[in-house]
CSV table of C-alpha atoms and ligand atoms in Angstrom, one decimal:
chain,number,residue,atom,x,y,z
J,1,MET,CA,46.2,-26.0,28.3
J,2,ASN,CA,44.1,-26.5,31.6
J,3,SER,CA,43.1,-29.7,32.9
J,4,PHE,CA,39.7,-32.0,32.5
J,5,PRO,CA,37.4,-30.7,35.2
J,6,LYS,CA,37.8,-32.4,38.7
J,7,ASP,CA,34.4,-33.9,38.3
J,8,PHE,CA,34.9,-35.3,34.7
J,9,LEU,CA,33.9,-39.0,35.0
J,10,TRP,CA,36.2,-41.7,33.5
J,11,GLY,CA,34.5,-45.0,32.6
J,12,THR,CA,34.4,-47.8,30.0
J,13,ALA,CA,31.3,-49.4,28.2
J,14,THR,CA,30.2,-52.8,27.1
J,15,SER,CA,26.9,-54.2,26.2
J,16,ALA,CA,25.1,-57.2,27.2
J,17,TYR,CA,24.8,-59.6,24.1
J,18,GLN,CA,28.7,-58.4,23.4
J,19,ILE,CA,30.0,-60.0,26.8
J,20,GLU,CA,27.4,-61.9,28.7
J,21,GLY,CA,27.3,-65.1,27.0
J,22,ALA,CA,24.9,-67.6,29.1
J,23,TYR,CA,22.6,-67.5,26.3
J,24,LYS,CA,20.1,-69.8,27.7
J,25,LYS,CA,21.0,-69.5,31.5
J,26,ASP,CA,18.2,-68.9,34.0
J,27,GLY,CA,15.4,-68.5,31.7
J,28,ARG,CA,16.8,-65.9,29.0
J,29,GLY,CA,14.8,-65.8,25.9
J,30,ALA,CA,16.0,-65.5,22.4
J,31,SER,CA,16.8,-62.1,20.7
J,32,VAL,CA,17.2,-61.4,17.0
J,33,TRP,CA,21.0,-61.5,17.4
J,34,ASP,CA,20.8,-65.4,18.6
J,35,ARG,CA,19.0,-66.0,15.4
J,36,PHE,CA,21.2,-64.0,13.1
J,37,CYS,CA,24.3,-65.8,14.5
J,38,GLU,CA,22.8,-69.1,13.6
J,39,THR,CA,21.9,-67.9,10.1
J,40,LYS,CA,24.9,-69.1,7.9
J,41,GLY,CA,27.2,-66.4,6.3
J,42,LYS,CA,26.0,-63.6,8.4
J,43,VAL,CA,28.7,-63.3,11.2
J,44,TRP,CA,32.3,-63.8,10.4
J,45,GLU,CA,33.5,-67.5,10.8
J,46,GLY,CA,30.0,-68.2,12.2
J,47,HIS,CA,31.0,-66.7,15.7
J,48,THR,CA,28.1,-66.2,18.0
J,49,GLY,CA,27.5,-64.5,21.4
J,50,LYS,CA,26.5,-67.7,23.1
J,51,VAL,CA,29.5,-67.7,25.4
J,52,ALA,CA,31.4,-64.3,24.5
J,53,CYS,CA,33.4,-63.4,27.7
J,54,ASP,CA,31.0,-65.2,29.9
J,55,HIS,CA,30.7,-62.0,31.9
J,56,TYR,CA,27.3,-63.5,33.1
J,57,HIS,CA,29.4,-65.8,35.4
J,58,ARG,CA,32.3,-63.7,35.5
J,59,PHE,CA,31.2,-60.4,36.3
J,60,ARG,CA,32.7,-60.2,39.8
J,61,GLU,CA,36.2,-60.9,38.3
J,62,ASP,CA,35.4,-58.2,35.9
J,63,ILE,CA,34.5,-55.6,38.2
J,64,GLY,CA,37.7,-56.6,40.1
J,65,ILE,CA,39.4,-55.4,37.3
J,66,MET,CA,37.5,-52.3,37.1
J,67,ARG,CA,38.4,-51.5,40.5
J,68,ASP,CA,42.0,-52.0,39.9
J,69,LEU,CA,41.8,-49.7,36.8
J,70,GLY,CA,40.4,-47.0,39.4
J,71,LEU,CA,37.2,-47.0,37.1
J,72,GLN,CA,34.8,-44.2,38.2
J,73,ALA,CA,31.7,-45.4,36.1
J,74,TYR,CA,30.7,-48.3,33.9
J,75,ARG,CA,28.4,-48.2,31.3
J,76,PHE,CA,26.5,-51.6,30.6
J,77,SER,CA,23.3,-52.5,28.8
J,78,ILE,CA,20.2,-54.9,29.9
J,79,SER,CA,19.4,-57.9,27.9
J,80,TRP,CA,15.7,-57.3,27.3
J,81,THR,CA,15.3,-61.2,27.0
J,82,ARG,CA,16.7,-61.9,30.3
J,83,ILE,CA,14.1,-59.7,31.9
J,84,LEU,CA,11.0,-60.5,29.6
J,85,PRO,CA,11.8,-63.9,27.8
J,86,SER,CA,9.2,-63.3,25.3
J,87,GLY,CA,9.8,-59.6,25.1
J,88,ARG,CA,6.6,-58.8,27.4
J,89,GLY,CA,4.3,-60.5,29.8
J,90,LYS,CA,5.9,-62.7,32.4
J,91,VAL,CA,8.8,-61.2,34.1
J,92,ASN,CA,11.9,-63.7,34.6
J,93,ALA,CA,12.9,-63.0,38.0
J,94,LYS,CA,16.5,-64.6,37.5
J,95,GLY,CA,17.2,-62.1,34.8
J,96,LEU,CA,16.4,-59.1,37.2
J,97,GLU,CA,18.5,-60.8,39.8
J,98,PHE,CA,21.4,-60.8,37.9
J,99,TYR,CA,21.5,-57.0,37.2
J,100,ASP,CA,20.6,-56.6,40.8
J,101,ARG,CA,24.0,-58.2,41.7
J,102,LEU,CA,26.0,-56.4,39.1
J,103,THR,CA,24.5,-53.0,40.3
J,104,ASN,CA,25.4,-54.0,43.9
J,105,GLU,CA,28.8,-55.1,43.1
J,106,LEU,CA,29.6,-52.0,41.3
J,107,LEU,CA,28.3,-49.7,43.9
J,108,GLN,CA,30.3,-51.7,46.5
J,109,ALA,CA,33.4,-51.4,44.4
J,110,GLY,CA,32.7,-47.3,44.3
J,111,ILE,CA,31.6,-47.4,40.6
J,112,ARG,CA,29.1,-45.4,39.3
J,113,PRO,CA,26.5,-47.5,36.9
J,114,PHE,CA,25.6,-46.2,33.6
J,115,CYS,CA,22.7,-48.3,32.4
J,116,THR,CA,21.6,-48.6,28.9
J,117,LEU,CA,18.2,-50.1,28.0
J,118,PHE,CA,18.6,-51.2,24.6
J,119,HIS,CA,21.7,-52.1,22.8
J,120,TRP,CA,20.3,-54.2,19.9
J,121,ASP,CA,19.4,-57.5,21.4
J,122,TYR,CA,15.7,-57.3,20.3
J,123,PRO,CA,13.4,-60.1,21.6
J,124,THR,CA,12.7,-62.5,18.3
J,125,LYS,CA,9.1,-63.1,19.9
J,126,LEU,CA,8.4,-59.4,19.1
J,127,TYR,CA,10.3,-59.2,16.2
J,128,ASP,CA,8.0,-61.7,14.8
J,129,LYS,CA,4.9,-59.5,15.7
J,130,GLY,CA,6.2,-57.1,13.3
J,131,GLY,CA,9.3,-55.7,15.6
J,132,TRP,CA,9.9,-52.0,15.4
J,133,LEU,CA,7.4,-51.7,12.7
J,134,ASN,CA,4.4,-52.5,14.9
J,135,GLU,CA,2.8,-49.5,16.2
J,136,GLU,CA,2.9,-51.1,19.5
J,137,SER,CA,6.5,-51.2,19.8
J,138,PRO,CA,7.2,-48.2,21.5
J,139,LYS,CA,4.7,-49.4,24.3
J,140,TRP,CA,6.6,-52.6,24.4
J,141,PHE,CA,10.0,-51.2,25.0
J,142,SER,CA,8.4,-48.6,27.7
J,143,ASP,CA,6.9,-51.5,29.4
J,144,PHE,CA,10.3,-53.4,29.5
J,145,THR,CA,11.9,-50.1,30.9
J,146,LEU,CA,9.5,-49.7,33.7
J,147,LYS,CA,10.1,-53.1,34.9
J,148,VAL,CA,14.0,-52.3,35.1
J,149,ALA,CA,13.4,-49.1,36.5
J,150,GLU,CA,11.1,-50.5,39.3
J,151,ARG,CA,13.9,-52.8,40.2
J,152,LEU,CA,17.0,-50.8,39.8
J,153,GLY,CA,15.9,-47.3,40.1
J,154,ASP,CA,16.4,-47.1,43.8
J,155,ARG,CA,20.3,-47.4,43.2
J,156,ILE,CA,21.0,-46.6,39.5
J,157,VAL,CA,20.9,-42.8,38.8
J,158,ASP,CA,22.1,-42.6,35.3
J,159,TRP,CA,20.2,-44.0,32.3
J,160,MET,CA,20.2,-44.4,28.6
J,161,THR,CA,17.5,-45.4,26.7
J,162,LEU,CA,18.9,-46.5,23.2
J,163,ASN,CA,22.4,-47.2,21.8
J,164,GLU,CA,23.1,-46.2,18.4
J,165,PRO,CA,19.6,-46.2,16.7
J,166,GLN,CA,21.4,-45.2,13.4
J,167,VAL,CA,23.0,-48.5,13.6
J,168,PHE,CA,20.4,-50.9,14.7
J,169,VAL,CA,17.8,-49.4,12.1
J,170,GLY,CA,20.3,-48.7,9.2
J,171,LEU,CA,22.3,-51.8,9.4
J,172,GLY,CA,19.7,-54.1,11.0
J,173,HIS,CA,16.7,-53.0,8.8
J,174,GLY,CA,18.1,-51.1,5.7
J,175,THR,CA,21.4,-53.0,4.5
J,176,GLY,CA,20.9,-56.0,6.3
J,177,GLU,CA,24.2,-56.4,7.7
J,178,HIS,CA,23.2,-56.6,11.2
J,179,ALA,CA,20.4,-58.6,12.9
J,180,PRO,CA,17.6,-59.1,12.1
J,181,GLY,CA,19.1,-58.7,8.5
J,182,ASP,CA,16.3,-56.9,7.0
J,183,LYS,CA,16.6,-54.8,3.8
J,184,LEU,CA,13.5,-52.4,3.8
J,185,PRO,CA,12.7,-49.7,1.5
J,186,ILE,CA,13.5,-46.2,3.1
J,187,ALA,CA,10.0,-45.4,3.7
J,188,LYS,CA,9.6,-48.4,6.2
J,189,GLN,CA,12.9,-47.5,7.7
J,190,LEU,CA,11.6,-44.2,8.4
J,191,LYS,CA,8.7,-45.6,10.0
J,192,ILE,CA,10.9,-47.6,12.4
J,193,VAL,CA,12.8,-44.4,13.1
J,194,ARG,CA,9.7,-42.8,14.2
J,195,ASN,CA,8.8,-45.8,16.5
J,196,VAL,CA,12.1,-46.0,17.7
J,197,GLN,CA,11.9,-42.2,18.6
J,198,LEU,CA,8.4,-42.9,20.4
J,199,ALA,CA,10.2,-45.8,22.1
J,200,HIS,CA,12.5,-43.4,23.4
J,201,GLY,CA,10.2,-40.9,24.8
J,202,LEU,CA,7.8,-43.4,26.4
J,203,GLY,CA,10.9,-44.9,27.8
J,204,VAL,CA,12.0,-41.7,29.5
J,205,GLN,CA,8.6,-41.4,30.9
J,206,ALA,CA,8.7,-45.0,32.3
J,207,LEU,CA,12.1,-44.2,33.8
J,208,ARG,CA,10.9,-41.0,35.5
J,209,ALA,CA,7.8,-43.0,36.8
J,210,GLY,CA,9.4,-46.1,37.8
J,211,CYS,CA,12.7,-44.9,39.4
J,212,ALA,CA,12.9,-44.6,43.2
J,213,LYS,CA,15.7,-42.3,42.9
J,214,ARG,CA,15.6,-39.1,40.5
J,215,GLY,CA,17.3,-40.4,37.4
J,216,ARG,CA,19.6,-38.5,35.2
J,217,ILE,CA,18.5,-39.6,31.6
J,218,GLY,CA,19.9,-39.5,28.0
J,219,TRP,CA,20.5,-41.5,25.2
J,220,ALA,CA,23.4,-42.7,23.1
J,221,PRO,CA,23.3,-42.2,19.5
J,222,VAL,CA,26.1,-42.1,17.0
J,223,GLY,CA,27.8,-38.9,16.4
J,224,VAL,CA,28.1,-38.4,12.7
J,225,VAL,CA,31.0,-35.9,12.5
J,226,PHE,CA,32.0,-33.9,9.6
J,227,TYR,CA,35.1,-31.6,10.9
J,228,PRO,CA,36.7,-28.8,8.8
J,229,ALA,CA,39.8,-29.5,6.8
J,230,THR,CA,41.5,-26.1,8.0
J,231,ASP,CA,40.4,-23.4,10.5
J,232,SER,CA,39.1,-21.1,7.8
J,233,PRO,CA,35.2,-19.9,8.6
J,234,GLY,CA,34.3,-21.4,5.3
J,235,ASP,CA,35.5,-24.9,6.0
J,236,ILE,CA,34.0,-24.7,9.6
J,237,GLU,CA,30.6,-23.7,8.3
J,238,ALA,CA,30.7,-26.5,5.7
J,239,ALA,CA,31.4,-29.0,8.5
J,240,ARG,CA,28.7,-27.9,10.6
J,241,LYS,CA,26.3,-28.0,7.8
J,242,TRP,CA,27.3,-31.4,6.9
J,243,THR,CA,27.1,-32.5,10.6
J,244,TYR,CA,23.6,-31.3,10.7
J,245,GLY,CA,22.8,-32.7,7.3
J,246,CYS,CA,21.0,-36.0,6.3
J,247,GLY,CA,23.2,-37.0,3.3
J,248,ASN,CA,23.1,-40.1,1.3
J,249,ASN,CA,24.0,-42.6,3.9
J,250,HIS,CA,20.3,-42.5,4.9
J,251,MET,CA,20.2,-43.5,8.7
J,252,PHE,CA,23.4,-42.0,9.7
J,253,SER,CA,22.4,-38.7,10.5
J,254,ASN,CA,22.2,-36.6,13.7
J,255,THR,CA,19.4,-34.5,13.2
J,256,LEU,CA,17.0,-37.1,11.5
J,257,TRP,CA,17.1,-38.9,15.1
J,258,SER,CA,18.0,-35.9,17.5
J,259,ASP,CA,16.0,-33.1,16.3
J,260,PRO,CA,12.4,-34.5,17.3
J,261,VAL,CA,13.9,-36.2,20.5
J,262,VAL,CA,15.8,-33.0,21.8
J,263,LEU,CA,14.0,-30.1,20.0
J,264,GLY,CA,10.5,-31.5,19.4
J,265,ARG,CA,10.5,-30.8,15.7
J,266,VAL,CA,11.4,-32.7,12.5
J,267,ALA,CA,14.8,-31.8,11.3
J,268,PRO,CA,14.3,-29.3,8.3
J,269,GLU,CA,17.5,-31.1,6.8
J,270,ALA,CA,15.4,-34.5,6.9
J,271,GLU,CA,12.4,-33.0,5.4
J,272,LYS,CA,14.5,-31.9,2.6
J,273,ALA,CA,16.4,-35.0,2.4
J,274,PHE,CA,13.5,-37.5,2.5
J,275,GLY,CA,10.5,-35.6,1.4
J,276,LYS,CA,7.5,-37.7,1.1
J,277,ALA,CA,9.2,-40.6,2.4
J,278,LEU,CA,9.0,-39.2,5.9
J,279,PRO,CA,6.0,-40.7,7.9
J,280,LYS,CA,3.8,-38.1,9.5
J,281,TYR,CA,5.0,-36.7,12.9
J,282,SER,CA,2.0,-35.4,14.8
J,283,ASP,CA,2.1,-32.9,17.3
J,284,ALA,CA,1.3,-35.6,20.0
J,285,ASP,CA,4.2,-37.7,18.7
J,286,LEU,CA,6.5,-34.9,18.9
J,287,HIS,CA,5.3,-34.1,22.4
J,288,THR,CA,6.0,-37.8,23.4
J,289,MET,CA,9.5,-37.8,21.7
J,290,ALA,CA,10.8,-34.8,23.2
J,291,GLN,CA,11.0,-35.7,26.8
J,292,ARG,CA,13.3,-33.5,29.0
J,293,MET,CA,16.7,-35.1,28.8
J,294,ASP,CA,19.5,-34.5,31.3
J,295,PHE,CA,22.3,-35.3,28.9
J,296,TYR,CA,23.4,-36.2,25.2
J,297,GLY,CA,25.4,-39.1,25.2
J,298,VAL,CA,27.2,-39.7,21.9
J,299,ASN,CA,29.4,-42.7,20.5
J,300,ILE,CA,32.1,-41.0,18.2
J,301,TYR,CA,34.9,-43.2,16.6
J,302,GLN,CA,35.7,-41.2,13.5
J,303,GLY,CA,34.9,-38.3,11.3
J,304,THR,CA,35.2,-36.9,7.7
J,305,PRO,CA,37.0,-33.8,6.6
J,306,VAL,CA,35.1,-31.4,4.6
J,307,THR,CA,36.1,-27.9,2.9
J,308,GLU,CA,34.0,-25.1,1.8
J,309,GLY,CA,34.0,-26.4,-1.6
J,310,PRO,CA,32.6,-24.8,-4.5
J,311,LYS,CA,29.4,-22.5,-3.8
J,312,GLY,CA,30.1,-23.2,0.0
J,313,LYS,CA,28.2,-26.3,-0.4
J,314,GLY,CA,31.1,-28.4,1.3
J,315,LYS,CA,33.1,-31.0,-0.2
J,316,VAL,CA,34.5,-33.9,1.4
J,317,ILE,CA,38.2,-34.5,1.5
J,318,ARG,CA,39.7,-37.6,0.5
J,319,PHE,CA,42.0,-39.2,3.1
J,320,PRO,CA,45.8,-39.2,2.0
J,321,ASP,CA,46.9,-42.6,0.7
J,322,GLY,CA,48.1,-44.5,3.6
J,323,ASN,CA,46.2,-42.5,6.3
J,324,PRO,CA,46.4,-44.2,9.9
J,325,ARG,CA,43.3,-46.6,10.1
J,326,THR,CA,42.2,-49.0,12.7
J,327,ALA,CA,41.9,-53.0,12.2
J,328,PHE,CA,38.1,-52.0,11.2
J,329,VAL,CA,39.6,-49.7,8.4
J,330,TRP,CA,38.0,-46.9,10.0
J,331,ASN,CA,40.2,-43.6,9.5
J,332,VAL,CA,42.1,-42.3,12.7
J,333,THR,CA,40.5,-38.8,13.1
J,334,PRO,CA,41.2,-37.3,16.7
J,335,GLU,CA,39.6,-34.1,15.6
J,336,SER,CA,36.2,-35.7,15.3
J,337,LEU,CA,36.2,-35.5,19.4
J,338,TYR,CA,36.8,-31.8,19.3
J,339,TRP,CA,34.3,-31.0,16.4
J,340,GLY,CA,31.6,-33.6,17.2
J,341,PRO,CA,31.0,-32.5,20.8
J,342,LYS,CA,31.2,-28.8,19.6
J,343,PHE,CA,28.5,-28.9,17.0
J,344,LEU,CA,26.2,-31.3,18.9
J,345,HIS,CA,26.3,-28.9,21.7
J,346,GLU,CA,25.6,-25.9,19.6
J,347,ARG,CA,22.3,-27.6,18.3
J,348,TYR,CA,21.2,-29.4,21.4
J,349,LYS,CA,22.5,-27.3,24.3
J,350,LEU,CA,22.8,-30.2,26.5
J,351,PRO,CA,25.6,-31.4,28.8
J,352,LEU,CA,27.3,-34.4,26.8
J,353,TYR,CA,29.2,-37.7,27.7
J,354,ILE,CA,31.2,-39.4,25.4
J,355,THR,CA,29.5,-42.8,25.8
J,356,GLU,CA,31.7,-44.7,23.5
J,357,ASN,CA,35.2,-44.1,21.7
J,358,GLY,CA,38.0,-46.7,21.2
J,359,LEU,CA,40.4,-48.5,18.8
J,360,SER,CA,39.9,-52.2,17.2
J,361,ASN,CA,43.4,-53.2,16.9
J,362,ILE,CA,45.2,-56.7,16.2
J,363,ASP,CA,46.1,-57.5,19.8
J,364,TRP,CA,47.6,-60.6,20.8
J,365,VAL,CA,49.4,-62.0,24.2
J,366,SER,CA,53.1,-61.8,23.5
J,367,THR,CA,55.9,-64.4,24.4
J,368,ASP,CA,56.2,-62.2,27.4
J,369,GLY,CA,52.8,-63.0,28.6
J,370,LYS,CA,51.8,-59.2,28.1
J,371,VAL,CA,49.7,-57.6,25.5
J,372,HIS,CA,51.5,-54.6,23.8
J,373,ASP,CA,49.1,-52.2,22.2
J,374,PRO,CA,51.0,-49.0,21.4
J,375,GLN,CA,48.5,-48.0,18.8
J,376,ARG,CA,45.5,-48.2,21.2
J,377,ILE,CA,47.6,-45.8,23.5
J,378,ASP,CA,48.3,-43.4,20.7
J,379,PHE,CA,45.0,-43.4,19.5
J,380,LEU,CA,43.3,-42.7,23.0
J,381,GLY,CA,45.9,-40.1,23.6
J,382,ARG,CA,45.1,-38.3,20.6
J,383,TYR,CA,41.5,-38.4,20.9
J,384,LEU,CA,41.4,-37.3,24.7
J,385,GLY,CA,43.6,-34.6,23.7
J,386,GLU,CA,41.0,-33.2,21.4
J,387,LEU,CA,38.4,-33.8,23.8
J,388,LYS,CA,40.3,-31.8,26.4
J,389,ARG,CA,40.6,-29.3,23.9
J,390,VAL,CA,36.9,-28.8,23.5
J,391,VAL,CA,36.2,-29.1,27.3
J,392,ASN,CA,38.4,-26.2,27.6
J,393,ASP,CA,36.7,-24.2,25.1
J,394,GLY,CA,33.7,-24.4,27.2
J,395,VAL,CA,31.9,-27.1,25.7
J,396,PRO,CA,30.4,-29.3,28.8
J,397,VAL,CA,31.5,-32.9,28.2
J,398,LYS,CA,30.9,-34.5,31.6
J,399,GLY,CA,32.6,-37.7,30.9
J,400,TYR,CA,34.1,-40.3,28.8
J,401,PHE,CA,33.5,-44.0,28.3
J,402,GLN,CA,36.3,-45.9,26.4
J,403,TRP,CA,34.9,-48.5,24.4
J,404,SER,CA,35.4,-51.4,25.7
J,405,LEU,CA,36.5,-52.8,29.1
J,406,LEU,CA,36.8,-56.4,27.4
J,407,ASP,CA,37.6,-57.4,24.0
J,408,ASN,CA,34.0,-58.9,23.1
J,409,PHE,CA,31.6,-60.1,20.3
J,410,GLU,CA,31.8,-57.4,17.7
J,411,TRP,CA,28.6,-58.2,15.9
J,412,ALA,CA,28.8,-59.2,12.1
J,413,GLU,CA,32.6,-59.0,12.6
J,414,GLY,CA,32.6,-61.9,15.4
J,415,TYR,CA,35.7,-61.7,17.4
J,416,LYS,CA,37.9,-60.6,14.7
J,417,GLN,CA,37.9,-56.9,16.1
J,418,ARG,CA,39.4,-56.5,19.6
J,419,PHE,CA,38.4,-53.3,21.2
J,420,GLY,CA,39.3,-53.9,24.9
J,421,LEU,CA,41.7,-52.5,27.3
J,422,VAL,CA,41.6,-56.4,28.5
J,423,HIS,CA,42.6,-59.1,26.3
J,424,VAL,CA,40.2,-62.0,26.3
J,425,ASP,CA,41.2,-65.5,25.5
J,426,TYR,CA,38.1,-67.1,24.2
J,427,GLY,CA,39.1,-70.5,24.7
J,428,THR,CA,40.0,-70.2,28.3
J,429,GLN,CA,38.3,-66.9,29.4
J,430,LYS,CA,41.5,-65.6,30.7
J,431,ARG,CA,41.7,-61.9,31.0
J,432,THR,CA,45.1,-60.3,30.4
J,433,LEU,CA,45.4,-56.7,31.1
J,434,LYS,CA,46.8,-54.7,28.0
J,435,ASP,CA,49.3,-52.0,28.3
J,436,SER,CA,46.6,-49.5,27.3
J,437,CYS,CA,44.9,-50.6,30.4
J,438,ASP,CA,47.9,-49.4,32.7
J,439,TRP,CA,48.0,-46.4,30.6
J,440,TYR,CA,44.2,-45.6,31.3
J,441,ARG,CA,44.7,-46.3,35.0
J,442,ASN,CA,47.1,-43.4,34.8
J,443,VAL,CA,44.7,-41.2,33.0
J,444,ILE,CA,42.0,-41.9,35.7
J,445,ARG,CA,44.6,-41.4,38.5
J,446,THR,CA,45.5,-37.9,37.1
J,447,GLN,CA,42.1,-36.9,36.1
J,448,GLY,CA,43.4,-36.6,32.6
J,449,ASP,CA,46.2,-34.2,33.4
J,450,MET,CA,48.9,-36.6,31.7
J,451,ILE,CA,47.0,-36.1,28.3
U,1,IFM,O1,30.9,-52.8,19.4
U,1,IFM,C1,30.2,-51.3,19.1
U,1,IFM,C2,28.9,-51.2,20.0
U,1,IFM,O2,28.2,-52.1,20.2
U,1,IFM,C3,28.4,-50.0,19.4
U,1,IFM,N1,29.2,-49.0,19.1
U,1,IFM,C4,30.2,-49.3,18.3
U,1,IFM,C5,31.2,-50.4,18.9
U,1,IFM,C6,32.3,-50.8,17.9
U,1,IFM,O3,31.9,-51.0,16.7
């Protein structure tokens, strides 16, 4: 087995609401997550992101940790309501200054910033005007994006418009498990899908117009992965079909989201699955959505095995009893990091980044003062092994962002789930590097050769 390419990029990822805290500091406006956290019974044990990892005040210390790790790239997101407290209109200079400082410190540390415009913290003021259902919403997003591009686009080159639209629409507006907690009928969810895709397209245009440096632009949807239970051609074909499908888990599809954005068409699979519930996509809509992208970012944590099944329709295989699972009870499926990129590249033909992958584990500080997390090391090693295999098979995966640098606020699960390479004591804000942090440092140092 060969190595990862010399220019393969090693990073970690975070998002604004999950780490920044400082929820009222320097004029930040409220997001739907602030409101959701205030609503009784929505978030585990009533946790909130009010303080989180206090990264807003401790970002220099955190960049020190990144430097110590030898990190080459860092993916973070912008809090929309720090920049535009009401979601649109008056710009909050202090909000922009924070990301200015963050960007400068990263660059000084030799770390390449990868900036995500939207990672779920939607302005409440805009939600109250109809949010993503409002036909103006794509424009609201692109106006916000333009402000960020004009300020940071002389230094940041790598951009992603949206993080995991499947989740913020599916859980935020479908099942109601995430903010804003809506349970909309499918036709309305699909209307949101279309507006979000338009927002992406206008956002790319805003980045191209506003950045002083030529940007490299992508997005970061969930990679919904089905992988073949065996190497038989029938199983492989079934896995491919399911990965491109729009199954029962409505919003959790690759092609519903990415065909309009990358290929400029509505996915035939989506037409079949949703029929009349799909809103009309005009030629002009598709033209706006399908802006040229430089890469396809994808977040992959798990996959589902399938076999050819009766009449070649494919059949999901049940995991064996006692299958390894994460603390989130997600099945440990390293194969997903082989088959996911492979199938997505076959369809979309873009260079890829793994913009998230990682393990939620039950970690704590041991009596020796260290945090021992052998499961995370094993998990990451297995997944990276599969990633190396797919890269060696010629699929152009350009980099990998481990989720996450720090333990952080895991949405409806509050602080129950710990994904970090760095343990955070939320009472004292003390950071403790976990064993996996040392391990990842070696992965980076050897450019993945130790995998
Ligand atoms: O913490 C989240 C992140 O915000 C989006 N992707 C999945 C992660 C783990 O659940």
